[in-house]
């Protein structure tokens, strides 16, 4: 069976991140032919154009990790009605140096969880704008705005609520179809 390699980014650096738990749940529930692997953003320095002539090792490894996958998935919290700075920084690294945009034509999807009632809706809108500009081929539907509750997950991403599992399974099934469709017309090596 051919497996599609998906790199996911967790937008939170928190050691108790609910979005990391969500990412673990997605790994558990993913269709058999979606291979989800984290692409870490934690060790990236703050981006500056001064690095363009000679990227540091962390940034080279980051761009190599994106080049090695066929699709990307953003699992992010909302910070002050937008995306966390660490995630924006990672996106900026990926799109530089000029002419070497790692996200060009890549199949992408966005999901997120917050403790607040709007479930990262504004962060996701903000991220979608960025992903449009960087020419990622993002899945537009279904959207997935999740509000965390303590009964939702076990410690290692086991999904304890049937309703949450159904939402995540549907999201992943649609994402799989999206990846297949985009790669059909825009293959990646
Ligand atoms: C700096 C900061 C800003 C936040 N802003 C928002 C916000 O705009 N909307 C929201 O729903 N939650 C907001 N929160 C609460 C987050 O939803 C909550 O901290 C959540 O646990 C973050 O996800 P994480 O656990 O994966 O880091 C904010 C939290 C922090 C630390």
Coordinates of N, CA and C and ligand atoms in Angstrom, one line a residue:
X1 N 0.8 -1.2 0.0 CA 0.0 0.0 0.0 C 0.9 1.3 0.0
X2 N 0.5 2.2 -0.9 CA 1.3 3.4 -0.9 C 0.8 4.3 0.2
X3 N 1.7 4.8 1.0 CA 1.3 5.7 2.1 C 1.6 7.1 1.8
X4 N 0.7 8.0 2.1 CA 1.0 9.5 1.9 C 1.7 10.0 3.1
X5 N 2.8 10.6 2.9 CA 3.6 11.2 4.1 C 3.1 12.6 4.4
X6 N 2.6 12.8 5.6 CA 2.1 14.1 6.0 C 2.9 14.6 7.2
X7 N 3.5 15.8 7.1 CA 4.2 16.4 8.2 C 3.2 17.3 8.9
X8 N 3.2 17.2 10.2 CA 2.3 18.1 11.0 C 3.1 19.0 11.9
X9 N 2.6 20.2 12.0 CA 3.2 21.3 12.9 C 2.2 21.5 14.1
X10 N 2.8 21.5 15.3 CA 2.0 21.8 16.4 C 2.3 23.3 16.8
X11 N 1.3 24.2 16.7 CA 1.6 25.6 16.9 C 1.9 26.0 18.3
X12 N 1.8 25.1 19.2 CA 2.1 25.4 20.6 C 3.4 24.9 21.1
X13 N 4.1 25.7 21.9 CA 5.3 25.2 22.5 C 5.1 24.7 24.0
X14 N 3.9 24.7 24.4 CA 3.5 24.4 25.8 C 3.8 22.9 26.1
X15 N 4.4 22.6 27.3 CA 4.6 21.2 27.7 C 3.3 20.5 28.0
X16 N 2.2 21.3 28.2 CA 0.9 20.6 28.4 C -0.1 20.9 27.3
X17 N 0.4 21.1 26.1 CA -0.4 21.6 25.0 C -1.6 20.6 24.7
X18 N -2.8 21.2 24.7 CA -4.0 20.5 24.2 C -3.9 20.2 22.7
X19 N -3.2 21.1 22.0 CA -3.1 20.8 20.6 C -2.1 19.7 20.2
X20 N -1.2 19.5 21.1 CA -0.3 18.3 20.9 C -1.1 17.0 21.2
X21 N -2.0 17.1 22.2 CA -2.9 15.9 22.5 C -3.8 15.7 21.3
X22 N -4.3 16.8 20.7 CA -5.1 16.7 19.5 C -4.3 16.0 18.4
X23 N -3.1 16.4 18.2 CA -2.2 15.9 17.1 C -2.1 14.4 17.4
X24 N -1.9 14.0 18.6 CA -1.7 12.5 18.9 C -3.0 11.8 18.6
X25 N -4.1 12.4 18.8 CA -5.4 11.8 18.5 C -5.5 11.6 17.0
X26 N -5.1 12.6 16.2 CA -5.2 12.6 14.8 C -4.3 11.4 14.3
X27 N -3.1 11.3 14.9 CA -2.2 10.2 14.5 C -2.9 8.9 14.7
X28 N -3.6 8.7 15.8 CA -4.3 7.5 16.1 C -5.4 7.2 15.2
X29 N -6.1 8.2 14.7 CA -7.3 8.0 13.9 C -7.1 8.1 12.4
X30 N -5.9 8.4 12.0 CA -5.6 8.6 10.6 C -5.9 7.4 9.8
X31 N -6.4 7.5 8.5 CA -6.6 6.4 7.7 C -5.2 5.7 7.5
X32 N -5.3 4.4 7.2 CA -4.1 3.6 7.2 C -3.0 4.1 6.2
X33 N -3.4 4.8 5.2 CA -2.5 5.2 4.2 C -2.1 6.7 4.3
X34 N -2.4 7.3 5.5 CA -1.8 8.6 5.9 C -0.8 8.4 7.0
X35 N 0.4 8.7 6.7 CA 1.5 8.5 7.6 C 1.8 9.9 8.2
X36 N 1.4 10.2 9.5 CA 1.5 11.5 10.1 C 2.8 11.5 10.9
X37 N 3.6 12.5 10.7 CA 4.9 12.7 11.5 C 5.1 14.2 11.8
X38 N 5.4 14.4 13.0 CA 5.6 15.8 13.4 C 6.8 16.4 12.8
X39 N 6.7 17.7 12.4 CA 7.9 18.5 12.0 C 8.0 19.5 13.1
X40 N 9.0 19.4 13.9 CA 9.1 20.3 15.1 C 9.5 21.7 14.7
X41 N 8.9 22.7 15.4 CA 9.3 24.1 15.2 C 10.0 24.7 16.3
X42 N 10.1 24.0 17.4 CA 10.6 24.6 18.7 C 12.0 25.2 18.6
X43 N 12.9 24.5 17.9 CA 14.3 24.9 17.9 C 14.7 26.0 16.9
X44 N 13.7 26.4 16.1 CA 14.0 27.4 15.1 C 14.3 28.8 15.8
X45 N 15.4 29.4 15.4 CA 15.6 30.8 15.9 C 14.6 31.7 15.3
X46 N 14.5 32.9 15.8 CA 13.6 33.9 15.1 C 14.2 34.2 13.7
X47 N 13.4 34.2 12.7 CA 13.8 34.4 11.4 C 14.3 35.8 11.1
X48 N 15.4 36.0 10.4 CA 15.8 37.3 9.9 C 16.4 37.1 8.5
X49 N 16.1 38.0 7.6 CA 16.7 37.9 6.3 C 18.3 37.8 6.3
X50 N 18.9 38.2 7.4 CA 20.3 38.1 7.5 C 20.8 36.6 7.4
X51 N 19.8 35.7 7.6 CA 20.2 34.3 7.5 C 20.1 33.7 6.1
X52 N 19.5 34.5 5.2 CA 19.2 34.0 3.9 C 20.4 33.4 3.1
X53 N 21.6 34.1 3.3 CA 22.7 33.6 2.6 C 23.3 32.3 3.2
X54 N 23.0 32.0 4.4 CA 23.5 30.8 5.1 C 22.6 30.4 6.2
X55 N 21.6 29.6 5.9 CA 20.6 29.2 6.9 C 21.3 28.3 8.0
X56 N 20.9 28.5 9.2 CA 21.4 27.7 10.3 C 20.9 26.2 10.2
X57 N 21.6 25.3 10.9 CA 21.3 23.9 10.7 C 19.9 23.6 11.1
X58 N 19.3 24.2 12.1 CA 17.9 24.0 12.5 C 17.0 24.3 11.3
X59 N 17.2 25.4 10.7 CA 16.3 25.8 9.6 C 16.5 24.9 8.3
X60 N 17.7 24.5 8.1 CA 18.0 23.5 7.0 C 17.2 22.2 7.2
X61 N 17.3 21.7 8.5 CA 16.7 20.5 8.8 C 15.1 20.7 8.7
X62 N 14.7 21.8 9.1 CA 13.2 22.1 9.0 C 12.8 22.1 7.5
X63 N 13.5 22.7 6.7 CA 13.1 22.8 5.3 C 13.3 21.4 4.6
X64 N 14.3 20.6 5.0 CA 14.4 19.3 4.5 C 13.3 18.4 4.9
X65 N 12.8 18.6 6.2 CA 11.7 17.8 6.7 C 10.4 18.1 5.8
X66 N 10.2 19.3 5.5 CA 9.0 19.6 4.7 C 9.2 19.0 3.2
X67 N 10.4 19.1 2.7 CA 10.7 18.6 1.4 C 10.4 17.1 1.3
X68 N 10.5 16.4 2.5 CA 10.4 15.0 2.5 C 9.0 14.5 2.6
X69 N 8.0 15.4 2.8 CA 6.6 15.0 3.0 C 5.8 15.4 1.8
X70 N 4.6 14.8 1.6 CA 3.8 15.1 0.5 C 2.6 16.1 0.8
X71 N 2.5 16.3 2.1 CA 1.4 17.2 2.5 C 1.7 17.7 4.0
X72 N 1.0 18.8 4.3 CA 1.3 19.3 5.7 C -0.1 19.6 6.4
X73 N 0.0 19.4 7.7 CA -1.2 19.7 8.5 C -0.8 20.6 9.7
X74 N -1.6 21.6 9.9 CA -1.3 22.6 11.0 C -2.3 22.4 12.1
X75 N -1.8 22.1 13.3 CA -2.6 21.8 14.5 C -2.2 22.9 15.5
X76 N -3.1 23.9 15.6 CA -2.7 25.1 16.3 C -3.7 25.7 17.3
X77 N -3.2 26.3 18.3 CA -4.0 27.1 19.2 C -4.2 28.5 18.6
X78 N -5.1 29.2 19.3 CA -5.3 30.6 18.9 C -4.6 31.5 20.0
X79 N -3.8 32.4 19.6 CA -3.2 33.3 20.5 C -3.7 34.8 20.2
X80 N -4.4 35.4 21.1 CA -4.8 36.8 20.8 C -5.5 36.9 19.5
X81 N -6.4 36.0 19.2 CA -7.2 36.0 18.0 C -6.4 35.9 16.7
X82 N -5.2 35.3 16.8 CA -4.4 35.0 15.6 C -3.6 33.7 15.9
X83 N -2.5 33.5 15.1 CA -1.7 32.3 15.3 C -0.5 32.6 16.2
X84 N -0.1 31.6 16.9 CA 1.1 31.9 17.8 C 2.3 32.3 17.0
X85 N 3.1 33.2 17.7 CA 4.3 33.7 17.0 C 5.2 32.6 16.5
X86 N 5.4 31.5 17.4 CA 6.3 30.4 17.0 C 5.9 29.8 15.7
X87 N 4.6 29.7 15.4 CA 4.1 29.0 14.2 C 4.4 30.0 13.0
X88 N 4.1 31.3 13.2 CA 4.3 32.2 12.1 C 5.8 32.2 11.8
X89 N 6.7 32.2 12.8 CA 8.1 32.2 12.6 C 8.5 31.0 11.7
X90 N 7.9 29.8 12.1 CA 8.2 28.6 11.3 C 7.8 28.7 9.8
X91 N 6.6 29.3 9.6 CA 6.2 29.5 8.3 C 7.1 30.5 7.5
X92 N 7.6 31.5 8.2 CA 8.5 32.5 7.5 C 9.8 31.8 7.1
X93 N 10.3 30.9 8.0 CA 11.5 30.2 7.6 C 11.3 29.3 6.4
X94 N 10.1 28.6 6.4 CA 9.8 27.7 5.3 C 9.7 28.4 3.9
X95 N 9.4 29.7 4.0 CA 9.2 30.4 2.7 C 10.4 31.1 2.2
X96 N 11.5 31.0 2.9 CA 12.7 31.7 2.5 C 13.9 30.7 2.4
X97 N 15.0 31.0 1.7 CA 15.3 32.2 1.0 C 14.3 32.4 -0.2
X98 N 14.3 33.6 -0.6 CA 13.4 33.9 -1.8 C 13.6 32.9 -2.9
X99 N 12.5 32.4 -3.4 CA 12.6 31.5 -4.5 C 12.6 30.0 -4.1
X100 N 12.7 29.8 -2.8 CA 12.7 28.5 -2.2 C 11.6 28.3 -1.2
X101 N 10.4 28.6 -1.6 CA 9.3 28.5 -0.8 C 8.9 27.0 -0.6
X102 N 9.1 26.5 0.6 CA 8.8 25.0 0.8 C 7.3 24.7 0.7
X103 N 6.4 25.7 0.8 CA 5.0 25.4 0.8 C 4.4 25.5 -0.6
X104 N 5.1 25.9 -1.6 CA 4.6 26.1 -2.9 C 3.8 24.8 -3.4
X105 N 2.5 25.0 -3.6 CA 1.7 23.9 -4.2 C 1.5 22.7 -3.2
X106 N 1.9 22.8 -2.0 CA 1.8 21.6 -1.1 C 0.3 21.5 -0.6
X107 N -0.2 20.3 -0.6 CA -1.5 20.0 0.0 C -1.4 20.3 1.5
X108 N -2.4 21.1 2.0 CA -2.4 21.5 3.4 C -3.8 21.5 4.0
X109 N -3.8 21.4 5.4 CA -5.1 21.5 6.1 C -4.8 22.1 7.5
X110 N -5.8 22.6 8.0 CA -5.7 23.4 9.3 C -6.7 22.9 10.3
X111 N -6.3 22.7 11.5 CA -7.2 22.3 12.6 C -6.7 22.9 13.9
X112 N -7.6 23.1 14.9 CA -7.1 23.6 16.1 C -8.0 23.5 17.2
X113 N -7.5 23.6 18.4 CA -8.3 23.5 19.6 C -8.0 24.6 20.6
X114 N -9.0 25.1 21.3 CA -8.7 26.1 22.3 C -9.6 25.9 23.5
X115 N -9.3 26.6 24.6 CA -10.2 26.5 25.7 C -11.3 27.4 25.6
X116 N -11.2 28.4 24.7 CA -12.3 29.4 24.5 C -13.4 28.9 23.6
X117 N -14.5 29.6 23.5 CA -15.7 29.1 22.8 C -15.6 29.1 21.3
X118 N -14.7 29.9 20.7 CA -14.7 29.9 19.3 C -13.7 28.9 18.6
X119 N -13.0 28.1 19.5 CA -12.3 26.9 19.0 C -11.3 27.2 17.9
X120 N -10.5 28.3 18.1 CA -9.5 28.7 17.2 C -9.9 29.3 15.8
X121 N -11.2 29.6 15.7 CA -11.8 30.0 14.4 C -11.0 31.2 13.8
X122 N -10.6 32.2 14.7 CA -9.9 33.4 14.1 C -8.5 33.1 13.8
X123 N -7.9 32.2 14.6 CA -6.5 31.8 14.3 C -6.5 31.1 13.0
X124 N -7.5 30.2 12.8 CA -7.5 29.5 11.5 C -7.7 30.4 10.3
X125 N -8.6 31.4 10.5 CA -8.8 32.3 9.4 C -7.5 33.1 9.1
X126 N -6.8 33.5 10.1 CA -5.5 34.2 10.0 C -4.5 33.3 9.2
X127 N -4.5 32.0 9.7 CA -3.5 31.1 9.1 C -3.9 30.8 7.6
X128 N -5.2 30.7 7.3 CA -5.6 30.5 5.9 C -5.1 31.6 5.0
X129 N -5.2 32.8 5.5 CA -4.7 34.0 4.7 C -3.2 33.8 4.4
X130 N -2.4 33.4 5.4 CA -1.0 33.2 5.2 C -0.8 32.1 4.2
X131 N -1.5 31.0 4.4 CA -1.3 29.8 3.5 C -1.7 30.1 2.0
X132 N -2.7 31.0 1.9 CA -3.0 31.4 0.5 C -1.9 32.1 -0.1
X133 N -1.3 33.0 0.6 CA -0.2 33.8 0.1 C 1.0 32.9 -0.3
X134 N 1.3 31.9 0.6 CA 2.5 31.1 0.3 C 2.2 30.0 -0.7
X135 N 0.9 30.0 -1.3 CA 0.6 29.1 -2.4 C 0.4 27.7 -2.0
X136 N 0.1 27.4 -0.7 CA -0.3 26.1 -0.3 C -1.7 25.8 -0.8
X137 N -1.9 24.5 -1.1 CA -3.2 24.1 -1.7 C -4.0 23.6 -0.5
X138 N -4.7 24.5 0.2 CA -5.4 24.2 1.4 C -6.8 23.6 1.2
X139 N -7.1 22.6 2.1 CA -8.4 22.1 2.2 C -9.3 23.2 2.8
X140 N -10.4 23.5 2.1 CA -11.3 24.5 2.6 C -12.4 24.0 3.4
X141 N -12.8 22.7 3.2 CA -13.9 22.2 4.1 C -13.6 20.7 4.2
X142 N -13.9 20.1 5.3 CA -14.6 20.7 6.5 C -13.7 21.5 7.3
X143 N -14.2 22.5 8.0 CA -13.5 23.2 9.0 C -13.6 22.5 10.3
X144 N -12.6 22.6 11.2 CA -12.7 21.9 12.4 C -12.2 22.8 13.6
X145 N -13.2 23.4 14.3 CA -13.0 24.3 15.4 C -13.4 23.5 16.7
X146 N -12.4 23.2 17.4 CA -12.6 22.3 18.6 C -12.4 23.1 19.9
X147 N -13.3 22.9 20.8 CA -13.2 23.5 22.1 C -12.9 22.4 23.1
X148 N -11.8 22.5 23.8 CA -11.3 21.4 24.7 C -12.2 21.3 25.9
X149 N -12.5 20.1 26.3 CA -13.1 19.8 27.6 C -12.3 18.6 28.2
X150 N -12.3 18.6 29.5 CA -11.4 17.6 30.2 C -11.8 16.2 29.9
X151 N -13.0 15.9 29.4 CA -13.4 14.5 29.2 C -13.1 14.0 27.8
X152 N -12.4 14.9 27.0 CA -12.3 14.6 25.6 C -11.2 13.6 25.2
X153 N -10.1 13.6 25.9 CA -8.9 12.8 25.5 C -8.4 12.1 26.7
X154 N -7.8 10.9 26.5 CA -6.9 10.3 27.5 C -5.5 10.9 27.4
X155 N -4.6 10.4 28.3 CA -3.3 11.1 28.4 C -2.5 11.0 27.1
X156 N -2.7 9.9 26.3 CA -1.9 9.8 25.1 C -2.7 9.9 23.8
X157 N -3.7 10.8 23.9 CA -4.5 11.1 22.7 C -5.6 10.1 22.4
X158 N -5.9 9.2 23.3 CA -7.1 8.4 23.1 C -8.3 9.3 23.1
X159 N -9.2 9.2 22.1 CA -10.4 10.0 22.0 C -11.5 9.3 22.8
X160 N -12.0 10.0 23.8 CA -12.9 9.5 24.7 C -14.4 9.8 24.4
X161 N -14.6 10.8 23.6 CA -15.9 11.2 23.2 C -16.2 10.8 21.8
X162 N -17.3 10.0 21.6 CA -17.7 9.6 20.3 C -17.9 10.7 19.3
X163 N -18.5 11.8 19.8 CA -18.8 12.9 18.9 C -17.5 13.5 18.4
X164 N -16.5 13.6 19.3 CA -15.2 14.2 18.8 C -14.5 13.2 17.9
X165 N -14.6 11.9 18.1 CA -14.0 11.0 17.2 C -14.6 11.1 15.8
X166 N -15.9 11.2 15.8 CA -16.6 11.3 14.5 C -16.1 12.6 13.7
X167 N -16.0 13.7 14.4 CA -15.5 14.9 13.8 C -14.1 14.7 13.2
X168 N -13.2 14.1 14.0 CA -11.8 14.0 13.6 C -11.7 12.9 12.5
X169 N -12.5 11.9 12.5 CA -12.4 10.9 11.4 C -12.9 11.5 10.1
X170 N -13.9 12.3 10.2 CA -14.4 12.9 9.0 C -13.4 13.9 8.4
X171 N -12.8 14.7 9.3 CA -11.8 15.6 8.9 C -10.6 14.9 8.2
X172 N -10.2 13.8 8.8 CA -9.0 13.1 8.3 C -9.4 12.4 6.9
X173 N -10.6 11.9 6.8 CA -11.0 11.2 5.6 C -11.0 12.2 4.4
X174 N -11.6 13.4 4.7 CA -11.6 14.5 3.7 C -10.2 15.0 3.4
X175 N -9.4 15.1 4.4 CA -8.0 15.5 4.1 C -7.3 14.5 3.2
X176 N -7.5 13.2 3.5 CA -6.9 12.2 2.7 C -7.3 12.4 1.2
X177 N -8.6 12.6 1.0 CA -9.1 12.8 -0.4 C -8.5 14.1 -1.0
X178 N -8.4 15.1 -0.2 CA -7.8 16.3 -0.7 C -6.3 16.1 -1.1
X179 N -5.6 15.4 -0.3 CA -4.2 15.1 -0.6 C -4.1 14.4 -1.9
X180 N -4.9 13.3 -2.0 CA -4.8 12.5 -3.3 C -5.2 13.4 -4.5
X181 N -6.2 14.2 -4.4 CA -6.6 15.1 -5.5 C -5.5 16.0 -5.9
X182 N -4.9 16.7 -4.9 CA -3.9 17.7 -5.2 C -2.7 17.0 -5.8
X183 N -2.3 15.9 -5.2 CA -1.1 15.2 -5.7 C -1.3 14.7 -7.1
X184 N -2.5 14.4 -7.5 CA -2.8 13.9 -8.8 C -2.4 14.9 -9.9
X185 N -2.7 16.2 -9.6 CA -2.4 17.2 -10.6 C -1.1 18.0 -10.3
X186 N -0.6 17.9 -9.0 CA 0.6 18.6 -8.6 C 1.5 17.6 -7.9
X187 N 2.0 16.6 -8.6 CA 2.8 15.5 -7.9 C 4.0 16.1 -7.2
X188 N 4.4 15.5 -6.0 CA 5.6 15.8 -5.3 C 6.5 14.6 -5.3
X189 N 7.8 14.8 -5.4 CA 8.7 13.6 -5.4 C 8.7 12.8 -4.1
Ligands
LIG1 C1 -0.9 34.2 24.8 C2 -2.2 33.5 24.8 C3 -3.2 34.0 24.1 C4 -4.4 33.3 24.0 N1 -5.4 33.8 23.2 C5 -6.5 33.1 23.0 C6 -7.5 33.4 22.0 O1 -7.3 34.5 21.3 N2 -8.5 32.6 21.8 C7 -8.7 31.5 22.5 O2 -9.7 30.8 22.3 N3 -7.9 31.1 23.5 C8 -6.8 31.9 23.7 N4 -5.8 31.5 24.6 C9 -6.1 30.3 25.4 C10 -5.7 29.0 24.7 O3 -6.9 28.5 24.0 C11 -5.3 27.9 25.7 O4 -4.2 28.4 26.4 C12 -4.9 26.7 25.0 O5 -4.6 25.7 26.0 C13 -3.7 26.9 24.1 O6 -3.4 25.7 23.4 P1 -2.2 24.7 23.8 O7 -2.6 24.1 25.1 O8 -2.1 23.7 22.7 O9 -1.0 25.6 24.0 C14 -4.6 32.1 24.7 C15 -3.6 31.6 25.5 C16 -2.3 32.3 25.5 C17 -1.2 31.7 26.3

